[in-house]
PDB file of C-alpha atoms and ligand atoms in Angstrom:
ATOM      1  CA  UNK A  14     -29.635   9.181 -22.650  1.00 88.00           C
ATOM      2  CA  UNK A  15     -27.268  10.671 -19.992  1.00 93.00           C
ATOM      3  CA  UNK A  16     -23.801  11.330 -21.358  1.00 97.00           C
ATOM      4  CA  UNK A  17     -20.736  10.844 -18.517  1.00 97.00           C
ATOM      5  CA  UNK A  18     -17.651  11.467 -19.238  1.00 98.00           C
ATOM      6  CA  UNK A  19     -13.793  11.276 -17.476  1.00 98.00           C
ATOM      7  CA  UNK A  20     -11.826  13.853 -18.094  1.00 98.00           C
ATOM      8  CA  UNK A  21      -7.845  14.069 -16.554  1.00 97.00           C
ATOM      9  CA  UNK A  22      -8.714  17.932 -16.553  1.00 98.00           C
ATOM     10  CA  UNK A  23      -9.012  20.117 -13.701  1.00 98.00           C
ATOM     11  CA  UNK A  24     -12.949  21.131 -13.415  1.00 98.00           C
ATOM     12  CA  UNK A  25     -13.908  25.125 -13.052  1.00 97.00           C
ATOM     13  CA  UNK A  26     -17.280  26.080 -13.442  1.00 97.00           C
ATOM     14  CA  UNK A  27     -17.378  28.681 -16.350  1.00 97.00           C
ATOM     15  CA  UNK A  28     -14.222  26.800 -17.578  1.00 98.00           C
ATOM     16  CA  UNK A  29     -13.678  24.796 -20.417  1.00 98.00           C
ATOM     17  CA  UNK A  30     -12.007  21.295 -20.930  1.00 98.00           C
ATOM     18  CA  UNK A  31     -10.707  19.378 -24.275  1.00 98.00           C
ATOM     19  CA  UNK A  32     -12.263  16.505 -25.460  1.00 98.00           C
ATOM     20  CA  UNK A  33      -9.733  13.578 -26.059  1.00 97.00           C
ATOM     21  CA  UNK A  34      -9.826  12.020 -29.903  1.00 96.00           C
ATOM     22  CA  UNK A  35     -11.656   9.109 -28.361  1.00 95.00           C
ATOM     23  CA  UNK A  36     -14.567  11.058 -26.886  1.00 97.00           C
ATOM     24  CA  UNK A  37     -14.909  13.011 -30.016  1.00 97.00           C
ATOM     25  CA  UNK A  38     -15.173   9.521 -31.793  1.00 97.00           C
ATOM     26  CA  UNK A  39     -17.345   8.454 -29.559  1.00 96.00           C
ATOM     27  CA  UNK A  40     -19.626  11.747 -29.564  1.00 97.00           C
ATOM     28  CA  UNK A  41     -19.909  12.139 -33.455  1.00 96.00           C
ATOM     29  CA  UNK A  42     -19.461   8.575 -34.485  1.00 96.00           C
ATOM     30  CA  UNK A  43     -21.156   6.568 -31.554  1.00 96.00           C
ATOM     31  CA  UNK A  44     -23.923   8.691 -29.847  1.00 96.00           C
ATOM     32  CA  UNK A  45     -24.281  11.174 -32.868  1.00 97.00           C
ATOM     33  CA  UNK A  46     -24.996  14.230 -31.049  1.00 97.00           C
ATOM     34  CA  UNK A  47     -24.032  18.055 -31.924  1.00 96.00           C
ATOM     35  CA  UNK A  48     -22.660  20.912 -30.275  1.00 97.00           C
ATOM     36  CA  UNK A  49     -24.699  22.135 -27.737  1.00 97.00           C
ATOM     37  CA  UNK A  50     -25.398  18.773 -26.337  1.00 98.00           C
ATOM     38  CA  UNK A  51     -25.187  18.381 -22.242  1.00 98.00           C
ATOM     39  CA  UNK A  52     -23.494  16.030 -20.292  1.00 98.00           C
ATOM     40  CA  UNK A  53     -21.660  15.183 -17.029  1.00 98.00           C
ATOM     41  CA  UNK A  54     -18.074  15.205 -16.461  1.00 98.00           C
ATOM     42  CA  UNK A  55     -16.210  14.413 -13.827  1.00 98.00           C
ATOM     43  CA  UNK A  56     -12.150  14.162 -13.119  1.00 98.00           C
ATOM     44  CA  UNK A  57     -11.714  11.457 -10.030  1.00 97.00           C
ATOM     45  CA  UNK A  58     -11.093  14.635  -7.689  1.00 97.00           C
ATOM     46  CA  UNK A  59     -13.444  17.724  -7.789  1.00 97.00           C
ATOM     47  CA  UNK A  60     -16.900  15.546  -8.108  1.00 97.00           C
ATOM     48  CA  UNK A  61     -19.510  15.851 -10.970  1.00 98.00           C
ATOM     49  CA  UNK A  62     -20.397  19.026 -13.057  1.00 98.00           C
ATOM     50  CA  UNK A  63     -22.992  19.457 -15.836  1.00 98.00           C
ATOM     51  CA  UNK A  64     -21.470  20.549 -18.790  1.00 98.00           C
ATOM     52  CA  UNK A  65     -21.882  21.050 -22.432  1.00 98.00           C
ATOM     53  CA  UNK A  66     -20.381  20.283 -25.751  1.00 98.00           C
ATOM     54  CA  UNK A  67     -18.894  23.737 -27.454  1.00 98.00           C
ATOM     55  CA  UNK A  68     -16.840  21.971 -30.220  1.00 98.00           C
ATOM     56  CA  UNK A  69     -17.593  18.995 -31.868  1.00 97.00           C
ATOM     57  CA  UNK A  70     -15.370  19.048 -35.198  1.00 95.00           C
ATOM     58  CA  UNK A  71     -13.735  16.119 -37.270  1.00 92.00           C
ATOM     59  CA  UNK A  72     -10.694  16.239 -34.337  1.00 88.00           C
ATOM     60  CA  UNK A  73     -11.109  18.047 -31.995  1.00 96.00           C
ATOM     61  CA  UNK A  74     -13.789  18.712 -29.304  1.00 98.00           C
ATOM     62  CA  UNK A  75     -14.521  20.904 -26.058  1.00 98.00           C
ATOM     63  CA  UNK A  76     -16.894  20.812 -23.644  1.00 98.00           C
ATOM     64  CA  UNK A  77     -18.233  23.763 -21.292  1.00 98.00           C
ATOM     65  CA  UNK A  78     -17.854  22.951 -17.204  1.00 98.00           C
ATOM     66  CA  UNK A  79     -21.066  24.316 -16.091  1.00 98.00           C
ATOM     67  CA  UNK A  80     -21.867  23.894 -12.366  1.00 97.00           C
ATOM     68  CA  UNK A  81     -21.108  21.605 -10.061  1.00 98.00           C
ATOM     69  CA  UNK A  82     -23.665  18.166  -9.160  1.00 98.00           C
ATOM     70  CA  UNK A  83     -22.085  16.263  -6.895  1.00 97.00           C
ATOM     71  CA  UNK A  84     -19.069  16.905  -4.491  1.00 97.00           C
ATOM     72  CA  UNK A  85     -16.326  14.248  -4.392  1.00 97.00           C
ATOM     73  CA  UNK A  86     -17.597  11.764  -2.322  1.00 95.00           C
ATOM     74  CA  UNK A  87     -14.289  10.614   0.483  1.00 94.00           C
ATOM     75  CA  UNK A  88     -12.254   8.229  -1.187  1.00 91.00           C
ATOM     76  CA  UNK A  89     -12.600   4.065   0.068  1.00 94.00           C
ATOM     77  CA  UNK A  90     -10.497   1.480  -0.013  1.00 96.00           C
ATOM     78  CA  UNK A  91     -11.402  -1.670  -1.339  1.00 97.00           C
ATOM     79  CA  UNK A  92      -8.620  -3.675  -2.652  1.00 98.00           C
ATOM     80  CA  UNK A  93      -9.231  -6.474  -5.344  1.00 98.00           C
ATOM     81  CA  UNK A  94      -5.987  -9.023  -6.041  1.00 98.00           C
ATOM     82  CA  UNK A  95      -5.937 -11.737  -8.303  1.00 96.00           C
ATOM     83  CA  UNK A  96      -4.266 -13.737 -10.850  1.00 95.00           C
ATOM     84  CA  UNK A  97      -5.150 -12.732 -14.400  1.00 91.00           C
ATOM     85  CA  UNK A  98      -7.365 -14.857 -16.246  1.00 88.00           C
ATOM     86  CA  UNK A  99      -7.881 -15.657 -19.769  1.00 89.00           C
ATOM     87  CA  UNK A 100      -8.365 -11.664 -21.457  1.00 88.00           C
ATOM     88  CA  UNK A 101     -11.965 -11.829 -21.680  1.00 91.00           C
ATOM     89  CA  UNK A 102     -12.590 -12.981 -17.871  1.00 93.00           C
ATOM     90  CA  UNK A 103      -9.730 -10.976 -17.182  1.00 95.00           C
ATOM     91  CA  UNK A 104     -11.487  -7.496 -19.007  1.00 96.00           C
ATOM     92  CA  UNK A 105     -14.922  -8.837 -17.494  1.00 97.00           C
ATOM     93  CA  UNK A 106     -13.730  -8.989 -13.680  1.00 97.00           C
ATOM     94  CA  UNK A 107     -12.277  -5.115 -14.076  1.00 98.00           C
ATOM     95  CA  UNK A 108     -15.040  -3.605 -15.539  1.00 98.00           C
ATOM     96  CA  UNK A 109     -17.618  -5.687 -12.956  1.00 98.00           C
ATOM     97  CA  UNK A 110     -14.770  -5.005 -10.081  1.00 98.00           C
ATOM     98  CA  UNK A 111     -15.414  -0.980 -10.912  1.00 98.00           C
ATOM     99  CA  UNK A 112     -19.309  -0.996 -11.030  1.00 98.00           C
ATOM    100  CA  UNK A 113     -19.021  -2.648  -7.712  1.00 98.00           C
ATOM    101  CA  UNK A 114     -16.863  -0.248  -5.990  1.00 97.00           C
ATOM    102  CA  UNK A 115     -13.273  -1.663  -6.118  1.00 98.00           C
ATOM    103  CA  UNK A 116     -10.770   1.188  -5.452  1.00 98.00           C
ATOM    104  CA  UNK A 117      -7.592  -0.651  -6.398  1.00 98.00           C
ATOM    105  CA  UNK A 118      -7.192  -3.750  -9.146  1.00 98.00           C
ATOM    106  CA  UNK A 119      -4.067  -5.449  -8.832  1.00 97.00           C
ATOM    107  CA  UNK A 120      -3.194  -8.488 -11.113  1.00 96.00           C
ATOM    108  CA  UNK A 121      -0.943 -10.808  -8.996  1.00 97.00           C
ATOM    109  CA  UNK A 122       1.402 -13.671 -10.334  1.00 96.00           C
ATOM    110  CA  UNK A 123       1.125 -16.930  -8.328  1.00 96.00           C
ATOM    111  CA  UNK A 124       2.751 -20.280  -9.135  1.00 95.00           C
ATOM    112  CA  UNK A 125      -0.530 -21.561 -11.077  1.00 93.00           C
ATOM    113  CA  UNK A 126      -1.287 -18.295 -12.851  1.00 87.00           C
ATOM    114  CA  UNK A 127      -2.163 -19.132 -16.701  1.00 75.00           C
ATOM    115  CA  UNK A 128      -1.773 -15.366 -18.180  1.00 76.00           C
ATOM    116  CA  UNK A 129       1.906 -14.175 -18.245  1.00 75.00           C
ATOM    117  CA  UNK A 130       1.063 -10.780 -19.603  1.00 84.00           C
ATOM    118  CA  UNK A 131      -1.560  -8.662 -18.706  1.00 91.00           C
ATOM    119  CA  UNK A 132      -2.796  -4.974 -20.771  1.00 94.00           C
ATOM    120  CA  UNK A 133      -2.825  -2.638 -18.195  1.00 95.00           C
ATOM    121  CA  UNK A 134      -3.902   0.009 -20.219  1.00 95.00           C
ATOM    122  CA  UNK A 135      -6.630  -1.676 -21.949  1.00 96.00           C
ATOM    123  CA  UNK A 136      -8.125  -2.880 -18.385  1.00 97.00           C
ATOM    124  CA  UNK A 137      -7.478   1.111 -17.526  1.00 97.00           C
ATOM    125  CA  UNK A 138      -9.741   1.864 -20.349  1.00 96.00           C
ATOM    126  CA  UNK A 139     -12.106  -0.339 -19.581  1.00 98.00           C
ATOM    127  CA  UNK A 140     -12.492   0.859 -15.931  1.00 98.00           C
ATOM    128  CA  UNK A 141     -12.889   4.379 -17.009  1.00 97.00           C
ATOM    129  CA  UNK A 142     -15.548   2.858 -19.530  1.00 96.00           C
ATOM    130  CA  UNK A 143     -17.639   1.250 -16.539  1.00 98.00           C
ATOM    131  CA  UNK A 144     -17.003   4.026 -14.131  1.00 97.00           C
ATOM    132  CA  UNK A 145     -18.675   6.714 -16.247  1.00 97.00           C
ATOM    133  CA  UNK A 146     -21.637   4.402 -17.172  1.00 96.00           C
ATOM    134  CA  UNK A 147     -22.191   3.386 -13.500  1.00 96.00           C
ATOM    135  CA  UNK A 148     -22.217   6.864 -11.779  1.00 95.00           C
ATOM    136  CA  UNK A 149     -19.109   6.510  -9.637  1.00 97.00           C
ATOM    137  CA  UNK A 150     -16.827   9.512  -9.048  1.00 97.00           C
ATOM    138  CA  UNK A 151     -13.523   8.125  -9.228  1.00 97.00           C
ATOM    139  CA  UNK A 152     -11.630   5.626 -11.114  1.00 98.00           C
ATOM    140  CA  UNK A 153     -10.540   2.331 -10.003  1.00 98.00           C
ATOM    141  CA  UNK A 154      -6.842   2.276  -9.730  1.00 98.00           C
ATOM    142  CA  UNK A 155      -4.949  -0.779 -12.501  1.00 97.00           C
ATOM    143  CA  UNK A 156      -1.919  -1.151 -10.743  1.00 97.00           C
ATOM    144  CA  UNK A 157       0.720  -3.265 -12.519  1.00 96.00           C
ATOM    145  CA  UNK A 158       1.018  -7.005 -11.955  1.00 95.00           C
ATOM    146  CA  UNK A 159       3.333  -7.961  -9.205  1.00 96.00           C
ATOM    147  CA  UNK A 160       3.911 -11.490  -7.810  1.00 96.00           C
ATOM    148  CA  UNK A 161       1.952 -12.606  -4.706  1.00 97.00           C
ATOM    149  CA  UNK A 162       5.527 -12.551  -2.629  1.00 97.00           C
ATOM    150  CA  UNK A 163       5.946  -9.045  -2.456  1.00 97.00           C
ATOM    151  CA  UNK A 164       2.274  -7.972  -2.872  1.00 98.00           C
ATOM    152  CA  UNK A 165       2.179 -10.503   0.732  1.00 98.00           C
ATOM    153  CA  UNK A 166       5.585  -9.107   1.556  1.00 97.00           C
ATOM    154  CA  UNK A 167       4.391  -5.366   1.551  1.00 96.00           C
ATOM    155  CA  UNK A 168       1.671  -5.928   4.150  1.00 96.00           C
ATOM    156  CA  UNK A 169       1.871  -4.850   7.852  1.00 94.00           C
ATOM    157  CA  UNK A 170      -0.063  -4.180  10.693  1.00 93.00           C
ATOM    158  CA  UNK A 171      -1.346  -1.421   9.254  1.00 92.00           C
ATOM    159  CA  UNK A 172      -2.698  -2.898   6.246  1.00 93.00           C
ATOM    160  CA  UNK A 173      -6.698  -3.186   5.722  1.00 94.00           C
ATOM    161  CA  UNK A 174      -7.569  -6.455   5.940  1.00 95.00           C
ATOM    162  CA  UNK A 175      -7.108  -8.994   3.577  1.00 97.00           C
ATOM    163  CA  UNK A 176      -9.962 -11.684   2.979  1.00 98.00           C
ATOM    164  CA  UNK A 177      -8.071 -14.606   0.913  1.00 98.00           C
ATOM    165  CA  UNK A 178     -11.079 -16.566  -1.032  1.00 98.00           C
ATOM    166  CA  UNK A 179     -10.514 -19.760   0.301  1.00 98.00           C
ATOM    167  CA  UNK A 180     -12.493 -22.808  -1.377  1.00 97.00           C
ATOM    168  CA  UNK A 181     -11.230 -25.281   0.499  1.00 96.00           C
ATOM    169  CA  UNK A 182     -14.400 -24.550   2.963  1.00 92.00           C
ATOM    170  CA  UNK A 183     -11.524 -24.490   5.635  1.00 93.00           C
ATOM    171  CA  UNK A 184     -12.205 -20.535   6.027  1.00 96.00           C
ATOM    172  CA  UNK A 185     -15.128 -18.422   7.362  1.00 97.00           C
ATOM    173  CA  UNK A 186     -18.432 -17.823   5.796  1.00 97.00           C
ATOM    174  CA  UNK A 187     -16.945 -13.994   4.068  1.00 97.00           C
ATOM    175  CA  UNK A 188     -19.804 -12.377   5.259  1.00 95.00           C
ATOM    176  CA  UNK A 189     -19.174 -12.597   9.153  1.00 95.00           C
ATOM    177  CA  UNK A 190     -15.730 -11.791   8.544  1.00 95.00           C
ATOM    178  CA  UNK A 191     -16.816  -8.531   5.808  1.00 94.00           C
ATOM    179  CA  UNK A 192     -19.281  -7.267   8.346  1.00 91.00           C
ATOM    180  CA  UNK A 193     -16.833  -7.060  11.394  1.00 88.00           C
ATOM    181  CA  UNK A 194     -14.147  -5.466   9.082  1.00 71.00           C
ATOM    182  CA  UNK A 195     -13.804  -1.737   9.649  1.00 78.00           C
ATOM    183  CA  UNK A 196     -12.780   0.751   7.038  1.00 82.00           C
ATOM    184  CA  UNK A 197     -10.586  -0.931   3.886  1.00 91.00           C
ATOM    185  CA  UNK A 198     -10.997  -4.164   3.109  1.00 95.00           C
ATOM    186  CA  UNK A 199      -8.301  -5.926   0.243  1.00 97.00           C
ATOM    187  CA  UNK A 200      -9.518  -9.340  -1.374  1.00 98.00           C
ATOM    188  CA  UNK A 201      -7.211 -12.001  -2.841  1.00 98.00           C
ATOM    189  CA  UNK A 202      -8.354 -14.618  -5.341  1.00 98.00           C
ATOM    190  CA  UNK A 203      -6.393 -17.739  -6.378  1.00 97.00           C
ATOM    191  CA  UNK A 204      -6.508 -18.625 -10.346  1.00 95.00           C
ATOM    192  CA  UNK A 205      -8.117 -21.390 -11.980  1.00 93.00           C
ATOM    193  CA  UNK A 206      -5.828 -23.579 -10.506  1.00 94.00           C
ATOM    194  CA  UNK A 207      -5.957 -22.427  -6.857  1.00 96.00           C
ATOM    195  CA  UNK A 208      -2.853 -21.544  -4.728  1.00 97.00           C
ATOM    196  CA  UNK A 209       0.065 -23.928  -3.814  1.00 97.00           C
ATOM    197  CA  UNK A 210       0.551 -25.699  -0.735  1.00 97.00           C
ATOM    198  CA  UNK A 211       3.633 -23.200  -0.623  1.00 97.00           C
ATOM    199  CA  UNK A 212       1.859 -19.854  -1.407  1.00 98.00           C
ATOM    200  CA  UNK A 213      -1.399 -21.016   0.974  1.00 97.00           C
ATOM    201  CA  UNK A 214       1.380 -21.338   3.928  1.00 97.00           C
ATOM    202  CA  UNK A 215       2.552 -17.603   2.984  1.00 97.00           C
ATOM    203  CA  UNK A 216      -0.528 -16.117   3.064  1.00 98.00           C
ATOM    204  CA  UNK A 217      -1.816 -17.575   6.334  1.00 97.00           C
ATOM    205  CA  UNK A 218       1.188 -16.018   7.958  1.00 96.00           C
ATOM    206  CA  UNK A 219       0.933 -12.807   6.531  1.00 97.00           C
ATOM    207  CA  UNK A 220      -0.128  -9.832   8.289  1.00 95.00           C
ATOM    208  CA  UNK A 221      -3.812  -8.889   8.918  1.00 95.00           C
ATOM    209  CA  UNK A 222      -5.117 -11.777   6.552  1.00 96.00           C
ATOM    210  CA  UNK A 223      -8.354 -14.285   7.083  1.00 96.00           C
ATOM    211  CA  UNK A 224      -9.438 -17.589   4.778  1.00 98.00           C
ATOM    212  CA  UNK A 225     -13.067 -16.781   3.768  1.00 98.00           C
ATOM    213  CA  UNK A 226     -15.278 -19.220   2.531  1.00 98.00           C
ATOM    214  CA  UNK A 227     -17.895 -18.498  -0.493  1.00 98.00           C
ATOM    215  CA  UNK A 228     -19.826 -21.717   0.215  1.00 97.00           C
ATOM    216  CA  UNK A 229     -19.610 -25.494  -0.884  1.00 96.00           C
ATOM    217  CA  UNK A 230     -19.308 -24.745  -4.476  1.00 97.00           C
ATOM    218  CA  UNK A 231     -15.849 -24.198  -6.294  1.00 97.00           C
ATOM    219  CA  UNK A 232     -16.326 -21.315  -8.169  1.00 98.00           C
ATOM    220  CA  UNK A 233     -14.545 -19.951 -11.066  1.00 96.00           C
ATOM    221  CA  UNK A 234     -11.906 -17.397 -10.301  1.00 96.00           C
ATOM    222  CA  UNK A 235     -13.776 -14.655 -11.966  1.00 97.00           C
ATOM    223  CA  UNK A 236     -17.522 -15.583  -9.685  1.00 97.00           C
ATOM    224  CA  UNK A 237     -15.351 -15.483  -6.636  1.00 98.00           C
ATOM    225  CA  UNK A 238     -14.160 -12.325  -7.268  1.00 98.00           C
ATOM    226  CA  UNK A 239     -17.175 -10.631  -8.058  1.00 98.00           C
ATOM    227  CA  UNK A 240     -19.326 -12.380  -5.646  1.00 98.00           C
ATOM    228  CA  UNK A 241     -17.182 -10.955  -2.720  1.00 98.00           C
ATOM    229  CA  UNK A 242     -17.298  -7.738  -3.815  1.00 98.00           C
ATOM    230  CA  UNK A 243     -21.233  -7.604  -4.416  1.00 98.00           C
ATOM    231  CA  UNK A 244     -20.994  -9.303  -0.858  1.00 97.00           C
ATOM    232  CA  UNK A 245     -19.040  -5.995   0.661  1.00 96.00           C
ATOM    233  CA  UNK A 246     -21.288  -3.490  -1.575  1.00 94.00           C
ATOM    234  CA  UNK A 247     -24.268  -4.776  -0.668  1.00 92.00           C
ATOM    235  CA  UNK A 248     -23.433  -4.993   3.394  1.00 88.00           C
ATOM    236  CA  UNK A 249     -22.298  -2.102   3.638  1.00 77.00           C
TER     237      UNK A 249
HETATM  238  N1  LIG B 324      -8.049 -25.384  -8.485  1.00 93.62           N
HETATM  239  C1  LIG B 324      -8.952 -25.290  -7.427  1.00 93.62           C
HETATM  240  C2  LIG B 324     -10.047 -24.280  -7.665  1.00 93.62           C
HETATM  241  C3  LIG B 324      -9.607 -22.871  -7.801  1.00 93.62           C
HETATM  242  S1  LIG B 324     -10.965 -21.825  -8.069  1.00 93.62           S
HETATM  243  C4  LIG B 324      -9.606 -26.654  -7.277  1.00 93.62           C
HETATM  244  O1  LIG B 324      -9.888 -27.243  -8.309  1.00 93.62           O
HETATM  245  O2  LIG B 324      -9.828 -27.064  -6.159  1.00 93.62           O
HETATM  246  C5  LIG B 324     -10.190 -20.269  -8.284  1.00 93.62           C
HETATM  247  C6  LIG B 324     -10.188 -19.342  -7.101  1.00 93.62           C
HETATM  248  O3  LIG B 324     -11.518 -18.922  -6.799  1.00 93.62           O
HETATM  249  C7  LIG B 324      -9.673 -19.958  -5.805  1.00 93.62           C
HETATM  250  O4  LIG B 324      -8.272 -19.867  -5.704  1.00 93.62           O
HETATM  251  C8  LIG B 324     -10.365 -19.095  -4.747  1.00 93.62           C
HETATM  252  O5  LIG B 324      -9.645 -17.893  -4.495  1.00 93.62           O
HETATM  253  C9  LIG B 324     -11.685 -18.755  -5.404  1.00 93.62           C
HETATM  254  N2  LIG B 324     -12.811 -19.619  -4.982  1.00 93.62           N
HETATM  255  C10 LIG B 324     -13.455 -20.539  -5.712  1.00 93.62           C
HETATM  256  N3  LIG B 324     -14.454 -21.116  -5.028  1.00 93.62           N
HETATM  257  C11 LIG B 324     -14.459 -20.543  -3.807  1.00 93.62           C
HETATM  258  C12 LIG B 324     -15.283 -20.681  -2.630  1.00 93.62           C
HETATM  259  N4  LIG B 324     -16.276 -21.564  -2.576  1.00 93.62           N
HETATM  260  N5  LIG B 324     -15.002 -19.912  -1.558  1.00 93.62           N
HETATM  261  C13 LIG B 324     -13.991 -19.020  -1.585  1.00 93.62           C
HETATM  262  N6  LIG B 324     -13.192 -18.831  -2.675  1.00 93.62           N
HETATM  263  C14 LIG B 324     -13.418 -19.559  -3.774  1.00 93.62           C
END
C-alpha cells in the first residue's frame, strides 16, 4: 500500500520534515508500519518526493525528503459554490469535489439554505484526506461561507465563468456550455430547496454567468454538484 502524505513543510531533497501528531497516529496506530517505511509527500507547491519515515515514536515522528517524483503540475481553477447541506452530504460533496479536481470550495448562504453553520476545518481535513489518497498535488482551497450577494457581488468581467445548475431545464445542456469554456470555470449549486425568484434574478444579471441544465431529472444538491464536476474532468 502506497503511503501519501501533506505536509505544510517546505520539501528539500536530503532534508527532513516533522510528522504532525495526526500522521504519527495514523502511521503507528492505523497503517502499523516502522521506521524505515517509504512514502510520498508532497506540500501543495514543490510537487511529489519519495521519502521515508526516520522517527516513528509515541509523539513524535519525521520523515526523510528523498528525491523528487513529480514537479508541481500549474495550478487550475475550478471553482465549486454551494449551499451547505446536511454535514454528511456536506463532508461527502468536499471530499468527492477534491478527487474530482475542484480548486476552490466555497459554502454560500442563500435564502433557502438549511445549514447555518458550516466546519471549515473539518471539511479542510477532509480535503487533505482525499487529496493524498487520490494522487493530486495540491489541496482544494475551504474558503469560509459567504452569502450568495457578495460571492455574486465580487464577480466581474474578469471572472471565469460561472455555470449556475439550473433545474428548471430553462438553461443549456452543461456540457456545450463546459466544452466552449476556456481556462477556469466556477459552478454554483442551489440547496435542497432551490434559489428564490429574487436570488435567480441576481444571478442571471451577474457578470460572466450561464443557466446549465443537468437533464430532466431534479437532482439532489449534492448529485448536481458532483455530476458537473465529473462532467468538466472528464471533458477536459
Ligand atoms: N427545490 C427545487 C430543487 C432544488 S435541487 C425543486 O424542488 O424544484 C438542488 C439544486 O441542485 C438546485 O438548486 C440546482 O442547483 C441543482 N440541480 C438539481 N437538478 C438539476 C438539474 N437537472 N440541472 C441542473 N441543476 C440541477
Amino acid at each position: 500500500m502506497q503511503i501519501r502524505l501533506f505536509t505544510p513543510e517546505p520539501l528539500v531533497p536530503g532534508g527532513e520534515v516533522p510528522l504532525s501528531a495526526e500522521q504519527v497516529h495514523y502511521l503507528r496506530n492505523v497503517l502499523r508500519v516502522a521506521e524505515g517505511r517509504g512514502l510520498f509527500l508532497f506540500n501543495g507547491r514543490e510537487g511529489e518526493f519519495a521519502g521515508r519515515i526516520v522517527q516513528l515514536d509515541k509523539k513524535n515522528g519525521r520523515a526523510a525528503v528523498e528525491k523528487l517524483l513529480r514537479p508541481q503540475p500549474p495550478a487550475e481553477d475550478v471553482r465549486l459554490y454551494f449551499a451547505p447541506l446536511k454535514r454528511d452530504c456536506t463532508d461527502l460533496v468536499v471530499e468527492k469535489a477534491t478527487e474530482l479536481g475542484a480548486t476552490l470550495i466555497c459554502p454560500v448562504m442563500t435564502e433557502f439554505t438549511a445549514a447555518s453553520r458550516v466546519n471549515t476545518d473539518r471539511l479542510r481535513a477532509i480535503a487533505v484526506e482525499a487529496a493524498e489518497q487520490c494522487r493530486r498535488l495540491d489541496i482544494p482551497e475551504v474558503a469560509e461561507p459567504v452569502s450568495l450577494k457578495d460571492m455574486l457581488s465580487a464577480r466581474n468581467e474578469e471572472s471565469p465563468r460561472m455555470l449556475h445548475l439550473d433545474e428548471s431545464g430553462e438553461g443549456r445542456p452543461a456540457a456545450e456550455v463546459l466544452s466552449e469554456a476556456e481556462g477556469g470555470a466556477a459552478f454554483l449549486v442551489g440547496p435542497e430547496g432551490g434559489f428564490s425568484e429574487t436570488e435567480r434574478a441576481l444571478i442571471a444579471r451577474a457578470p460572466r454567468t450561464a443557466a446549465v441544465s443537468l437533464g430532466p431529472r431534479i437532482l439532489r444538491a449534492e448529485t448536481a454538484a458532483l455530476a458537473v464536476l465529473a462532467l468538466r474532468a472528464c471533458l477536459k
